[in-house]
Amino acid sequence: MLKIHFSGEDILRTRVAPAADPVWELVLSLHVLQGRNRDPLTAHWRRTVSRGLRQDAASEQLRLLFALNPPRGYFPDFLTPYASVDGFEAGLDALRHTPTELLHRDLSLLAAETQLPSSAAALARGDVAALHHLAGSMEQYRSLAISPYWSRIQAAVAADRARRARALLDGGVAGLLTSLRPAMRWEDGVLEVRNYPHSREMHLDGRGLLLVPSFFCAGTPVALLDPALPPVLVYPVDRLGGLASADRIGAAPSGAARDSLAALLGRTRAAVLQASDEGCTTGEVARQLNISPAAASQHATVLRNAGLLVSHRERNSVLHTLTPLGRAMLDA
């Protein structure tokens, strides 16, 4: 079990990442791709990416990247720099400038558990060319495995953020941390992460905690090993139907498209779908559309059964957010 200890100052500085973190999603997707767990929500993605890697003549260049990310156990902290909260390019730039002592320490820890290719030696020495090669491999892998699915990943993370924002508004930071159950338990200033592979104690020491909702985090939340690094906890989100196919690139929504959506779903259900774009409770839907709560609940149930909404009960209310399919219908 992982126990994270909060002071009053830590509670004030705890926050949720502003969006899906592209570097964390890339790294954790490598674990999912190589793992034995045949999750049906990522099965199509695994087949498509694996086929693309076999067809890619340059896939041998990815060998070190895969070796640094075994399907289970330790993986280096330097692969997921804190700067990635500001985007993929910021994260890669931080990775290219990783201090040599951190590279050597992290790779020595990994080498104790995993056999590494010879190219890891240059990386452990802080060789600039090796760092740039690793960053290039990450860009190559991202174009195949992450970018075609990015809006679906973002939609799942946005839906989770809406749920956490509601918990924060209703119950403060304690409400936010309590909403992370059942994988975690908040009690008496300590956040306990159940089923963590190692017993650890993490003291935030006034730095607060960055919570990173992640599509590719598989089951157990992930924390960095180095206590000197900014505290981060990556946790899994509801995958909202998974990655059945790559995203379709289309035109921006138009008035005619919205009219078509209303013709397909009915104007009230189309309005419920639009109201749920940023997350909305049944009561809020009823007030916005001037319909009864029972009618709002009935329309939400139809949309949920059609795979367009996902609903989470929080205390006495139900929060509705869009699935990737629902967002695709709204946008297209």
mmCIF file of C-alpha atoms in Angstrom:
data_model
loop_
_atom_site.group_PDB
_atom_site.id
_atom_site.type_symbol
_atom_site.label_atom_id
_atom_site.label_comp_id
_atom_site.label_asym_id
_atom_site.label_seq_id
_atom_site.Cartn_x
_atom_site.Cartn_y
_atom_site.Cartn_z
ATOM 1 C CA MET A 1 0.000 0.000 0.000
ATOM 2 C CA LEU A 2 1.127 3.564 -0.742
ATOM 3 C CA LYS A 3 0.351 6.099 1.990
ATOM 4 C CA ILE A 4 0.535 9.784 1.059
ATOM 5 C CA HIS A 5 0.675 12.147 4.042
ATOM 6 C CA PHE A 6 -0.844 15.638 3.726
ATOM 7 C CA SER A 7 -0.316 18.702 5.864
ATOM 8 C CA GLY A 8 -2.729 21.644 5.789
ATOM 9 C CA GLU A 9 -0.458 23.367 3.285
ATOM 10 C CA ASP A 10 -0.395 20.243 1.098
ATOM 11 C CA ILE A 11 -4.186 20.212 0.968
ATOM 12 C CA LEU A 12 -4.182 23.829 -0.226
ATOM 13 C CA ARG A 13 -1.664 22.996 -2.976
ATOM 14 C CA THR A 14 -3.311 19.818 -4.266
ATOM 15 C CA ARG A 15 -4.753 20.093 -7.782
ATOM 16 C CA VAL A 16 -5.790 18.085 -10.822
ATOM 17 C CA ALA A 17 -3.790 18.301 -14.060
ATOM 18 C CA PRO A 18 -5.485 20.630 -16.578
ATOM 19 C CA ALA A 19 -5.789 17.999 -19.324
ATOM 20 C CA ALA A 20 -4.566 14.596 -20.429
ATOM 21 C CA ASP A 21 -0.778 14.483 -20.024
ATOM 22 C CA PRO A 22 0.675 13.428 -23.407
ATOM 23 C CA VAL A 23 3.956 12.053 -22.025
ATOM 24 C CA TRP A 24 2.336 10.030 -19.251
ATOM 25 C CA GLU A 25 -0.195 8.631 -21.736
ATOM 26 C CA LEU A 26 2.616 7.650 -24.108
ATOM 27 C CA VAL A 27 4.671 5.917 -21.433
ATOM 28 C CA LEU A 28 1.748 4.087 -19.847
ATOM 29 C CA SER A 29 0.440 3.016 -23.253
ATOM 30 C CA LEU A 30 3.741 1.192 -23.798
ATOM 31 C CA HIS A 31 3.023 -0.831 -20.661
ATOM 32 C CA VAL A 32 -0.486 -1.652 -21.872
ATOM 33 C CA LEU A 33 0.778 -2.598 -25.334
ATOM 34 C CA GLN A 34 3.332 -5.056 -23.933
ATOM 35 C CA GLY A 35 1.215 -6.390 -21.060
ATOM 36 C CA ARG A 36 -0.656 -9.642 -20.858
ATOM 37 C CA ASN A 37 -3.954 -8.092 -19.791
ATOM 38 C CA ARG A 38 -6.324 -8.338 -22.760
ATOM 39 C CA ASP A 39 -8.539 -5.401 -21.893
ATOM 40 C CA PRO A 40 -11.382 -5.344 -24.458
ATOM 41 C CA LEU A 41 -11.489 -1.540 -24.305
ATOM 42 C CA THR A 42 -7.969 -1.344 -25.780
ATOM 43 C CA ALA A 43 -7.967 -4.561 -27.835
ATOM 44 C CA HIS A 44 -8.536 -2.825 -31.185
ATOM 45 C CA TRP A 45 -5.895 -0.234 -30.345
ATOM 46 C CA ARG A 46 -3.363 -2.953 -29.450
ATOM 47 C CA ARG A 47 -3.947 -4.820 -32.696
ATOM 48 C CA THR A 48 -3.723 -1.678 -34.819
ATOM 49 C CA VAL A 49 -0.583 -0.340 -33.128
ATOM 50 C CA SER A 50 1.148 -3.741 -33.140
ATOM 51 C CA ARG A 51 0.427 -4.119 -36.849
ATOM 52 C CA GLY A 52 1.735 -0.611 -37.519
ATOM 53 C CA LEU A 53 4.943 -1.322 -35.615
ATOM 54 C CA ARG A 54 5.543 -4.514 -37.623
ATOM 55 C CA GLN A 55 5.042 -2.639 -40.871
ATOM 56 C CA ASP A 56 7.196 0.317 -39.848
ATOM 57 C CA ALA A 57 10.698 -0.175 -41.217
ATOM 58 C CA ALA A 58 12.072 2.110 -38.523
ATOM 59 C CA SER A 59 10.471 0.247 -35.619
ATOM 60 C CA GLU A 60 13.896 -1.118 -34.592
ATOM 61 C CA GLN A 61 14.683 2.422 -33.482
ATOM 62 C CA LEU A 62 12.017 2.005 -30.810
ATOM 63 C CA ARG A 63 13.817 -0.898 -29.160
ATOM 64 C CA LEU A 64 15.354 1.198 -26.375
ATOM 65 C CA LEU A 65 12.059 2.979 -25.680
ATOM 66 C CA PHE A 66 10.289 -0.357 -25.219
ATOM 67 C CA ALA A 67 13.119 -1.703 -23.048
ATOM 68 C CA LEU A 68 12.841 1.321 -20.756
ATOM 69 C CA ASN A 69 9.144 0.583 -20.276
ATOM 70 C CA PRO A 70 8.655 -3.049 -19.245
ATOM 71 C CA PRO A 71 5.026 -4.176 -18.924
ATOM 72 C CA ARG A 72 5.302 -4.378 -15.140
ATOM 73 C CA GLY A 73 7.624 -3.237 -12.394
ATOM 74 C CA TYR A 74 9.853 -0.187 -12.235
ATOM 75 C CA PHE A 75 10.295 2.285 -15.089
ATOM 76 C CA PRO A 76 12.520 5.396 -14.977
ATOM 77 C CA ASP A 77 11.193 8.586 -13.421
ATOM 78 C CA PHE A 78 13.034 10.736 -15.975
ATOM 79 C CA LEU A 79 10.732 9.498 -18.764
ATOM 80 C CA THR A 80 7.820 11.491 -17.321
ATOM 81 C CA PRO A 81 9.181 14.930 -16.379
ATOM 82 C CA TYR A 82 6.916 17.283 -14.456
ATOM 83 C CA ALA A 83 7.158 19.790 -17.327
ATOM 84 C CA SER A 84 4.892 17.567 -19.446
ATOM 85 C CA VAL A 85 1.925 19.143 -17.630
ATOM 86 C CA ASP A 86 2.543 22.003 -20.097
ATOM 87 C CA GLY A 87 2.376 19.730 -23.154
ATOM 88 C CA PHE A 88 4.303 17.172 -25.159
ATOM 89 C CA GLU A 89 7.021 19.477 -26.474
ATOM 90 C CA ALA A 90 7.708 20.879 -23.001
ATOM 91 C CA GLY A 91 7.987 17.331 -21.664
ATOM 92 C CA LEU A 92 10.383 16.220 -24.406
ATOM 93 C CA ASP A 93 12.526 19.321 -23.945
ATOM 94 C CA ALA A 94 12.836 18.524 -20.236
ATOM 95 C CA LEU A 95 13.719 14.914 -21.068
ATOM 96 C CA ARG A 96 16.500 16.035 -23.452
ATOM 97 C CA HIS A 97 17.996 18.056 -20.588
ATOM 98 C CA THR A 98 17.813 15.351 -17.913
ATOM 99 C CA PRO A 99 20.866 15.619 -15.594
ATOM 100 C CA THR A 100 23.380 12.805 -16.022
ATOM 101 C CA GLU A 101 23.200 11.764 -12.371
ATOM 102 C CA LEU A 102 19.436 11.158 -12.699
ATOM 103 C CA LEU A 103 19.907 9.140 -15.865
ATOM 104 C CA HIS A 104 22.579 6.980 -14.268
ATOM 105 C CA ARG A 105 20.564 6.409 -11.100
ATOM 106 C CA ASP A 106 17.289 5.552 -12.865
ATOM 107 C CA LEU A 107 18.909 3.259 -15.427
ATOM 108 C CA SER A 108 20.915 1.474 -12.745
ATOM 109 C CA LEU A 109 17.671 0.742 -10.892
ATOM 110 C CA LEU A 110 16.047 -0.515 -14.075
ATOM 111 C CA ALA A 111 19.056 -2.644 -15.074
ATOM 112 C CA ALA A 112 18.770 -4.483 -11.762
ATOM 113 C CA GLU A 113 15.356 -5.794 -12.868
ATOM 114 C CA THR A 114 15.421 -5.714 -16.691
ATOM 115 C CA GLN A 115 17.979 -6.559 -19.343
ATOM 116 C CA LEU A 116 18.734 -3.412 -21.324
ATOM 117 C CA PRO A 117 20.150 -3.075 -24.859
ATOM 118 C CA SER A 118 23.683 -1.797 -25.326
ATOM 119 C CA SER A 119 22.387 1.620 -26.379
ATOM 120 C CA ALA A 120 21.292 2.235 -22.777
ATOM 121 C CA ALA A 121 24.934 2.680 -21.766
ATOM 122 C CA ALA A 122 25.294 5.879 -23.757
ATOM 123 C CA LEU A 123 22.041 7.153 -22.307
ATOM 124 C CA ALA A 124 23.254 6.440 -18.766
ATOM 125 C CA ARG A 125 26.372 8.541 -19.493
ATOM 126 C CA GLY A 126 24.178 11.486 -20.465
ATOM 127 C CA ASP A 127 25.171 11.327 -24.123
ATOM 128 C CA VAL A 128 23.325 14.165 -25.868
ATOM 129 C CA ALA A 129 22.808 12.192 -29.068
ATOM 130 C CA ALA A 130 21.309 9.297 -27.093
ATOM 131 C CA LEU A 131 18.870 11.630 -25.345
ATOM 132 C CA HIS A 132 17.810 13.169 -28.664
ATOM 133 C CA HIS A 133 17.436 9.704 -30.174
ATOM 134 C CA LEU A 134 15.162 8.678 -27.291
ATOM 135 C CA ALA A 135 13.065 11.820 -27.719
ATOM 136 C CA GLY A 136 12.810 11.099 -31.446
ATOM 137 C CA SER A 137 11.652 7.554 -30.715
ATOM 138 C CA MET A 138 8.936 8.938 -28.476
ATOM 139 C CA GLU A 139 7.774 11.268 -31.243
ATOM 140 C CA GLN A 140 7.750 8.361 -33.703
ATOM 141 C CA TYR A 141 5.755 6.123 -31.383
ATOM 142 C CA ARG A 142 3.347 8.932 -30.511
ATOM 143 C CA SER A 143 2.441 9.519 -34.164
ATOM 144 C CA LEU A 144 1.400 5.878 -34.495
ATOM 145 C CA ALA A 145 -0.065 4.976 -31.111
ATOM 146 C CA ILE A 146 -1.317 8.183 -29.467
ATOM 147 C CA SER A 147 -2.059 10.988 -31.938
ATOM 148 C CA PRO A 148 -4.759 9.132 -33.956
ATOM 149 C CA TYR A 149 -6.677 8.525 -30.716
ATOM 150 C CA TRP A 150 -5.883 11.731 -28.879
ATOM 151 C CA SER A 151 -9.332 13.348 -28.888
ATOM 152 C CA ARG A 152 -10.859 10.175 -27.413
ATOM 153 C CA ILE A 153 -8.203 10.119 -24.703
ATOM 154 C CA GLN A 154 -8.838 13.802 -24.011
ATOM 155 C CA ALA A 155 -12.609 13.211 -23.834
ATOM 156 C CA ALA A 156 -12.201 10.493 -21.205
ATOM 157 C CA VAL A 157 -9.880 12.682 -19.127
ATOM 158 C CA ALA A 158 -12.157 15.724 -19.523
ATOM 159 C CA ALA A 159 -15.109 13.668 -18.286
ATOM 160 C CA ASP A 160 -13.109 12.649 -15.210
ATOM 161 C CA ARG A 161 -12.021 16.240 -14.573
ATOM 162 C CA ALA A 162 -15.655 17.326 -14.654
ATOM 163 C CA ARG A 163 -16.445 14.689 -12.044
ATOM 164 C CA ARG A 164 -13.506 15.779 -9.824
ATOM 165 C CA ALA A 165 -14.427 19.459 -10.217
ATOM 166 C CA ARG A 166 -17.920 18.695 -8.996
ATOM 167 C CA ALA A 167 -16.501 16.796 -6.006
ATOM 168 C CA LEU A 168 -14.190 19.733 -5.223
ATOM 169 C CA LEU A 169 -17.021 22.279 -5.411
ATOM 170 C CA ASP A 170 -19.282 20.180 -3.221
ATOM 171 C CA GLY A 171 -16.765 18.985 -0.644
ATOM 172 C CA GLY A 172 -13.504 20.921 -0.985
ATOM 173 C CA VAL A 173 -10.195 19.109 -1.366
ATOM 174 C CA ALA A 174 -11.367 16.441 1.091
ATOM 175 C CA GLY A 175 -14.328 15.808 -1.213
ATOM 176 C CA LEU A 176 -11.994 15.623 -4.199
ATOM 177 C CA LEU A 177 -9.733 13.078 -2.503
ATOM 178 C CA THR A 178 -12.690 11.081 -1.208
ATOM 179 C CA SER A 179 -14.057 10.862 -4.768
ATOM 180 C CA LEU A 180 -11.020 8.775 -5.773
ATOM 181 C CA ARG A 181 -12.461 5.692 -4.068
ATOM 182 C CA PRO A 182 -12.503 2.684 -4.338
ATOM 183 C CA ALA A 183 -8.892 2.512 -5.581
ATOM 184 C CA MET A 184 -7.896 5.033 -2.904
ATOM 185 C CA ARG A 185 -9.114 5.973 0.560
ATOM 186 C CA TRP A 186 -8.865 9.399 2.185
ATOM 187 C CA GLU A 187 -8.869 9.435 5.975
ATOM 188 C CA ASP A 188 -7.277 11.605 8.672
ATOM 189 C CA GLY A 189 -4.912 13.449 6.341
ATOM 190 C CA VAL A 190 -3.634 10.320 4.606
ATOM 191 C CA LEU A 191 -4.486 9.139 1.090
ATOM 192 C CA GLU A 192 -4.066 5.367 0.915
ATOM 193 C CA VAL A 193 -3.550 3.773 -2.504
ATOM 194 C CA ARG A 194 -4.743 0.197 -2.293
ATOM 195 C CA ASN A 195 -3.132 -2.686 -4.201
ATOM 196 C CA TYR A 196 0.052 -0.662 -4.696
ATOM 197 C CA PRO A 197 2.845 -3.115 -5.603
ATOM 198 C CA HIS A 198 5.186 -1.926 -2.827
ATOM 199 C CA SER A 199 4.631 -0.580 0.673
ATOM 200 C CA ARG A 200 5.682 3.075 0.666
ATOM 201 C CA GLU A 201 5.191 6.238 2.664
ATOM 202 C CA MET A 202 5.166 9.554 0.780
ATOM 203 C CA HIS A 203 5.417 12.838 2.666
ATOM 204 C CA LEU A 204 4.458 15.849 0.564
ATOM 205 C CA ASP A 205 6.277 18.343 2.843
ATOM 206 C CA GLY A 206 4.162 21.323 1.830
ATOM 207 C CA ARG A 207 4.544 20.782 -1.919
ATOM 208 C CA GLY A 208 1.002 19.552 -2.495
ATOM 209 C CA LEU A 209 0.060 16.773 -4.912
ATOM 210 C CA LEU A 210 -0.602 16.881 -8.655
ATOM 211 C CA LEU A 211 -3.322 14.371 -9.542
ATOM 212 C CA VAL A 212 -3.021 13.254 -13.169
ATOM 213 C CA PRO A 213 -6.081 11.485 -14.625
ATOM 214 C CA SER A 214 -4.927 8.983 -17.263
ATOM 215 C CA PHE A 215 -6.589 6.855 -19.925
ATOM 216 C CA PHE A 216 -3.754 4.330 -20.153
ATOM 217 C CA CYS A 217 -3.140 3.979 -16.416
ATOM 218 C CA ALA A 218 -4.145 0.348 -15.963
ATOM 219 C CA GLY A 219 -5.845 -0.244 -12.642
ATOM 220 C CA THR A 220 -3.343 0.779 -9.961
ATOM 221 C CA PRO A 221 -2.355 4.463 -9.605
ATOM 222 C CA VAL A 222 1.292 5.340 -10.273
ATOM 223 C CA ALA A 223 3.658 7.578 -8.302
ATOM 224 C CA LEU A 224 7.258 8.551 -8.987
ATOM 225 C CA LEU A 225 9.901 6.746 -6.951
ATOM 226 C CA ASP A 226 12.201 9.713 -6.257
ATOM 227 C CA PRO A 227 10.870 11.634 -3.215
ATOM 228 C CA ALA A 228 12.811 14.726 -4.276
ATOM 229 C CA LEU A 229 10.768 15.149 -7.469
ATOM 230 C CA PRO A 230 7.510 17.152 -7.454
ATOM 231 C CA PRO A 231 4.835 14.777 -6.080
ATOM 232 C CA VAL A 232 2.605 13.302 -8.780
ATOM 233 C CA LEU A 233 -0.059 10.613 -8.594
ATOM 234 C CA VAL A 234 -1.410 9.241 -11.878
ATOM 235 C CA TYR A 235 -4.744 7.449 -11.600
ATOM 236 C CA PRO A 236 -7.019 5.641 -14.078
ATOM 237 C CA VAL A 237 -10.153 7.185 -15.556
ATOM 238 C CA ASP A 238 -13.282 5.563 -16.910
ATOM 239 C CA ARG A 239 -12.343 4.732 -20.504
ATOM 240 C CA LEU A 240 -15.835 5.563 -21.786
ATOM 241 C CA GLY A 241 -16.118 2.811 -24.369
ATOM 242 C CA GLY A 242 -12.400 2.489 -25.134
ATOM 243 C CA LEU A 243 -10.532 3.030 -28.397
ATOM 244 C CA ALA A 244 -12.675 1.243 -30.961
ATOM 245 C CA SER A 245 -11.128 3.154 -33.873
ATOM 246 C CA ALA A 246 -8.949 6.124 -34.688
ATOM 247 C CA ASP A 247 -10.486 9.580 -34.562
ATOM 248 C CA ARG A 248 -12.127 10.900 -37.656
ATOM 249 C CA ILE A 249 -10.870 14.336 -38.632
ATOM 250 C CA GLY A 250 -13.842 16.418 -39.651
ATOM 251 C CA ALA A 251 -15.043 19.958 -40.079
ATOM 252 C CA ALA A 252 -16.149 22.133 -37.208
ATOM 253 C CA PRO A 253 -19.804 21.790 -36.196
ATOM 254 C CA SER A 254 -22.274 23.985 -38.038
ATOM 255 C CA GLY A 255 -25.856 25.077 -37.464
ATOM 256 C CA ALA A 256 -27.005 22.573 -40.052
ATOM 257 C CA ALA A 257 -25.120 19.813 -38.240
ATOM 258 C CA ARG A 258 -26.798 20.714 -34.957
ATOM 259 C CA ASP A 259 -30.181 20.660 -36.665
ATOM 260 C CA SER A 260 -29.347 17.224 -38.048
ATOM 261 C CA LEU A 261 -28.457 16.038 -34.543
ATOM 262 C CA ALA A 262 -31.786 17.307 -33.251
ATOM 263 C CA ALA A 263 -33.591 15.540 -36.092
ATOM 264 C CA LEU A 264 -31.799 12.303 -35.217
ATOM 265 C CA LEU A 265 -32.201 12.375 -31.433
ATOM 266 C CA GLY A 266 -35.101 14.738 -30.943
ATOM 267 C CA ARG A 267 -34.594 18.334 -29.849
ATOM 268 C CA THR A 268 -34.827 17.662 -26.122
ATOM 269 C CA ARG A 269 -32.351 14.773 -26.155
ATOM 270 C CA ALA A 270 -29.996 16.769 -28.378
ATOM 271 C CA ALA A 271 -30.225 19.596 -25.830
ATOM 272 C CA VAL A 272 -29.482 17.146 -22.978
ATOM 273 C CA LEU A 273 -26.422 15.958 -24.894
ATOM 274 C CA GLN A 274 -25.237 19.551 -25.359
ATOM 275 C CA ALA A 275 -25.876 20.393 -21.695
ATOM 276 C CA SER A 276 -23.652 17.452 -20.686
ATOM 277 C CA ASP A 277 -20.671 18.757 -22.668
ATOM 278 C CA GLU A 278 -18.943 20.120 -19.544
ATOM 279 C CA GLY A 279 -20.647 17.777 -17.094
ATOM 280 C CA CYS A 280 -24.129 18.365 -15.703
ATOM 281 C CA THR A 281 -26.304 16.799 -12.992
ATOM 282 C CA THR A 282 -29.847 15.633 -13.666
ATOM 283 C CA GLY A 283 -31.213 18.578 -11.696
ATOM 284 C CA GLU A 284 -29.107 21.065 -13.644
ATOM 285 C CA VAL A 285 -30.246 19.566 -16.940
ATOM 286 C CA ALA A 286 -33.867 19.912 -15.806
ATOM 287 C CA ARG A 287 -33.371 23.563 -14.831
ATOM 288 C CA GLN A 288 -31.469 24.480 -17.998
ATOM 289 C CA LEU A 289 -34.052 22.929 -20.307
ATOM 290 C CA ASN A 290 -37.092 23.774 -18.176
ATOM 291 C CA ILE A 291 -38.208 20.155 -17.959
ATOM 292 C CA SER A 292 -39.005 17.978 -14.955
ATOM 293 C CA PRO A 293 -36.199 16.062 -13.199
ATOM 294 C CA ALA A 294 -37.986 12.821 -14.113
ATOM 295 C CA ALA A 295 -37.973 13.778 -17.803
ATOM 296 C CA ALA A 296 -34.307 14.805 -17.616
ATOM 297 C CA SER A 297 -33.448 11.470 -16.019
ATOM 298 C CA GLN A 298 -35.401 9.554 -18.656
ATOM 299 C CA HIS A 299 -33.676 11.341 -21.546
ATOM 300 C CA ALA A 300 -30.256 10.845 -19.912
ATOM 301 C CA THR A 301 -30.992 7.136 -19.495
ATOM 302 C CA VAL A 302 -31.801 6.774 -23.206
ATOM 303 C CA LEU A 303 -28.583 8.595 -24.156
ATOM 304 C CA ARG A 304 -26.568 6.534 -21.677
ATOM 305 C CA ASN A 305 -27.992 3.268 -23.008
ATOM 306 C CA ALA A 306 -27.035 4.407 -26.504
ATOM 307 C CA GLY A 307 -23.420 4.912 -25.354
ATOM 308 C CA LEU A 308 -23.505 8.726 -25.640
ATOM 309 C CA LEU A 309 -23.351 9.602 -21.937
ATOM 310 C CA VAL A 310 -21.731 8.166 -18.837
ATOM 311 C CA SER A 311 -23.259 8.788 -15.424
ATOM 312 C CA HIS A 312 -21.613 8.778 -11.998
ATOM 313 C CA ARG A 313 -23.571 8.978 -8.753
ATOM 314 C CA GLU A 314 -22.076 11.322 -6.164
ATOM 315 C CA ARG A 315 -24.055 11.352 -2.932
ATOM 316 C CA ASN A 316 -27.600 12.432 -3.861
ATOM 317 C CA SER A 317 -26.950 13.571 -7.423
ATOM 318 C CA VAL A 318 -25.972 11.957 -10.720
ATOM 319 C CA LEU A 319 -23.369 13.677 -12.928
ATOM 320 C CA HIS A 320 -23.630 13.105 -16.686
ATOM 321 C CA THR A 321 -20.666 13.569 -19.037
ATOM 322 C CA LEU A 322 -20.084 12.750 -22.696
ATOM 323 C CA THR A 323 -18.499 9.554 -23.947
ATOM 324 C CA PRO A 324 -16.155 9.818 -26.965
ATOM 325 C CA LEU A 325 -19.092 8.724 -29.146
ATOM 326 C CA GLY A 326 -21.318 11.381 -27.610
ATOM 327 C CA ARG A 327 -18.672 14.046 -28.167
ATOM 328 C CA ALA A 328 -18.161 12.867 -31.744
ATOM 329 C CA MET A 329 -21.899 13.183 -32.400
ATOM 330 C CA LEU A 330 -21.991 16.629 -30.825
ATOM 331 C CA ASP A 331 -18.944 17.829 -32.757
ATOM 332 C CA ALA A 332 -19.787 16.234 -36.105
#
